[in-house]
Amino acid sequence: MNKANTPFRYDYVGSFLRPAGLKQARADFQNGKIGADELKAAEDQAIRELVAKQQSAGYHVITDGEFRRATWHLDFMWGFHGVGHSRTEKGLPFHGENAMLDDTYLTGEVGVDSHPFVEHFRFVKALEDENTVAKLTIPAPAQFLEQMVMPFAMENTSKYYPNIEKLVEDLAAGYRKVIDDVYAAGCRNLQFDDCSWGMLVDPRACLIFDTDEKGLEAIKEQMLAANNLAIEGKPEDLVINTHVCRGNFHSTYASSGAYDSVAKTLLARENVTAYYLEFDDARSGGFEPLAAVSGEKKVVLGLVTTKRPELEDKATVIARIHDAAKYIPLDRLCLSPQCGFASCEIGNKLTEAQQWAKLALVKEIAEEVWG
């Protein structure tokens, strides 16, 4: 195997269900029963056990399961200067449930010195073996930008950034600093998790972003610019991939829509090595937009859902892989679950045993299709 590069034929997005002991430790920390050192020790032990399971499952990539985070994206933003957060009263609207995640907003111009995720990565890097490489997952610059330019945030954001292009530049500069630092820590596989495109493809996108079709196209260009500016000048041997979904909170979702309307921006022009794309149900549309994937970029088909415990039918998944191969060569395709198992601490509605059964199925199918 080529240890240096993701994606692998059978792969996963990155987050895992938090074990009960870790959940209890975090609750004890929040209630003042244990200190930060004791919480870190619990996190360390849980991550060691998770990585051992990832390796035993035969996967070639390891992550920390995002076990040190409350959410897949906001914790990363909190590591920047100029970003504040507070307990939410309303939460974010998902299908049938509000995600009660901290309100996160600008308090000044954005910048970063020493980001805590660098040390988080070092811990995982040290757990690599001869068959595995460590991957770091972080929210995409576009996701960070979206958090600050959605209609509910714009009034506050404009206090510090009347010119959004300046915010894009500052975000990209901050990301380049983090990328340099994690590269120095040994990271060669970085993943941008990006729900912004999932919102942009929604039929209600103009309403969501409070704009018209022309304005929506301008937002797509801003999101693309944020990601590509952050990637600009990266070390040649650093692989950066992107993962796109439509929200993943407690087995529910935030948006729907096919990739057609972002094919010419996201799929054709984002300067990444591969796309991990959600395709686990009809909300993601068909495979036709994959024809827009440029160059030799790969696509990891997210055909196995993390939202439901039932195992997919193997023959059906294999048939869908071959359907996708009508638009992009089979050799440039891989397989994974459509998203992580626990984008936030609450996790999705399945057990740890069901989580590992999903991953075993992904591996079994990939080995049958690609050998």
Short mmCIF file of N, CA, C and O in Angstrom, two decimals, residues 36 101 168 181 209 267 276:
data_model
loop_
_atom_site.label_atom_id
_atom_site.label_comp_id
_atom_site.label_asym_id
_atom_site.label_seq_id
_atom_site.Cartn_x
_atom_site.Cartn_y
_atom_site.Cartn_z
N ALA A 36 -9.15 19.62 33.98
CA ALA A 36 -8.77 19.49 32.58
C ALA A 36 -7.80 18.33 32.37
O ALA A 36 -7.87 17.63 31.35
N LEU A 101 -26.26 23.74 19.27
CA LEU A 101 -24.83 24.01 19.24
C LEU A 101 -24.57 25.46 19.61
O LEU A 101 -25.39 26.34 19.32
N VAL A 168 -12.36 36.72 3.66
CA VAL A 168 -11.87 35.55 2.93
C VAL A 168 -10.34 35.50 3.00
O VAL A 168 -9.75 34.44 3.27
N ASP A 181 1.64 24.45 10.27
CA ASP A 181 1.96 23.90 11.59
C ASP A 181 1.65 22.41 11.69
O ASP A 181 2.43 21.64 12.28
N PHE A 209 -29.84 31.95 2.10
CA PHE A 209 -28.77 32.95 2.05
C PHE A 209 -29.30 34.36 1.81
O PHE A 209 -28.50 35.30 1.67
N LEU A 267 -16.76 20.79 -8.00
CA LEU A 267 -16.20 19.57 -8.57
C LEU A 267 -15.17 19.84 -9.67
O LEU A 267 -14.25 19.05 -9.87
N TYR A 276 -14.95 13.38 -0.86
CA TYR A 276 -15.78 12.41 -0.16
C TYR A 276 -17.21 12.95 -0.25
O TYR A 276 -17.53 13.96 0.39
#
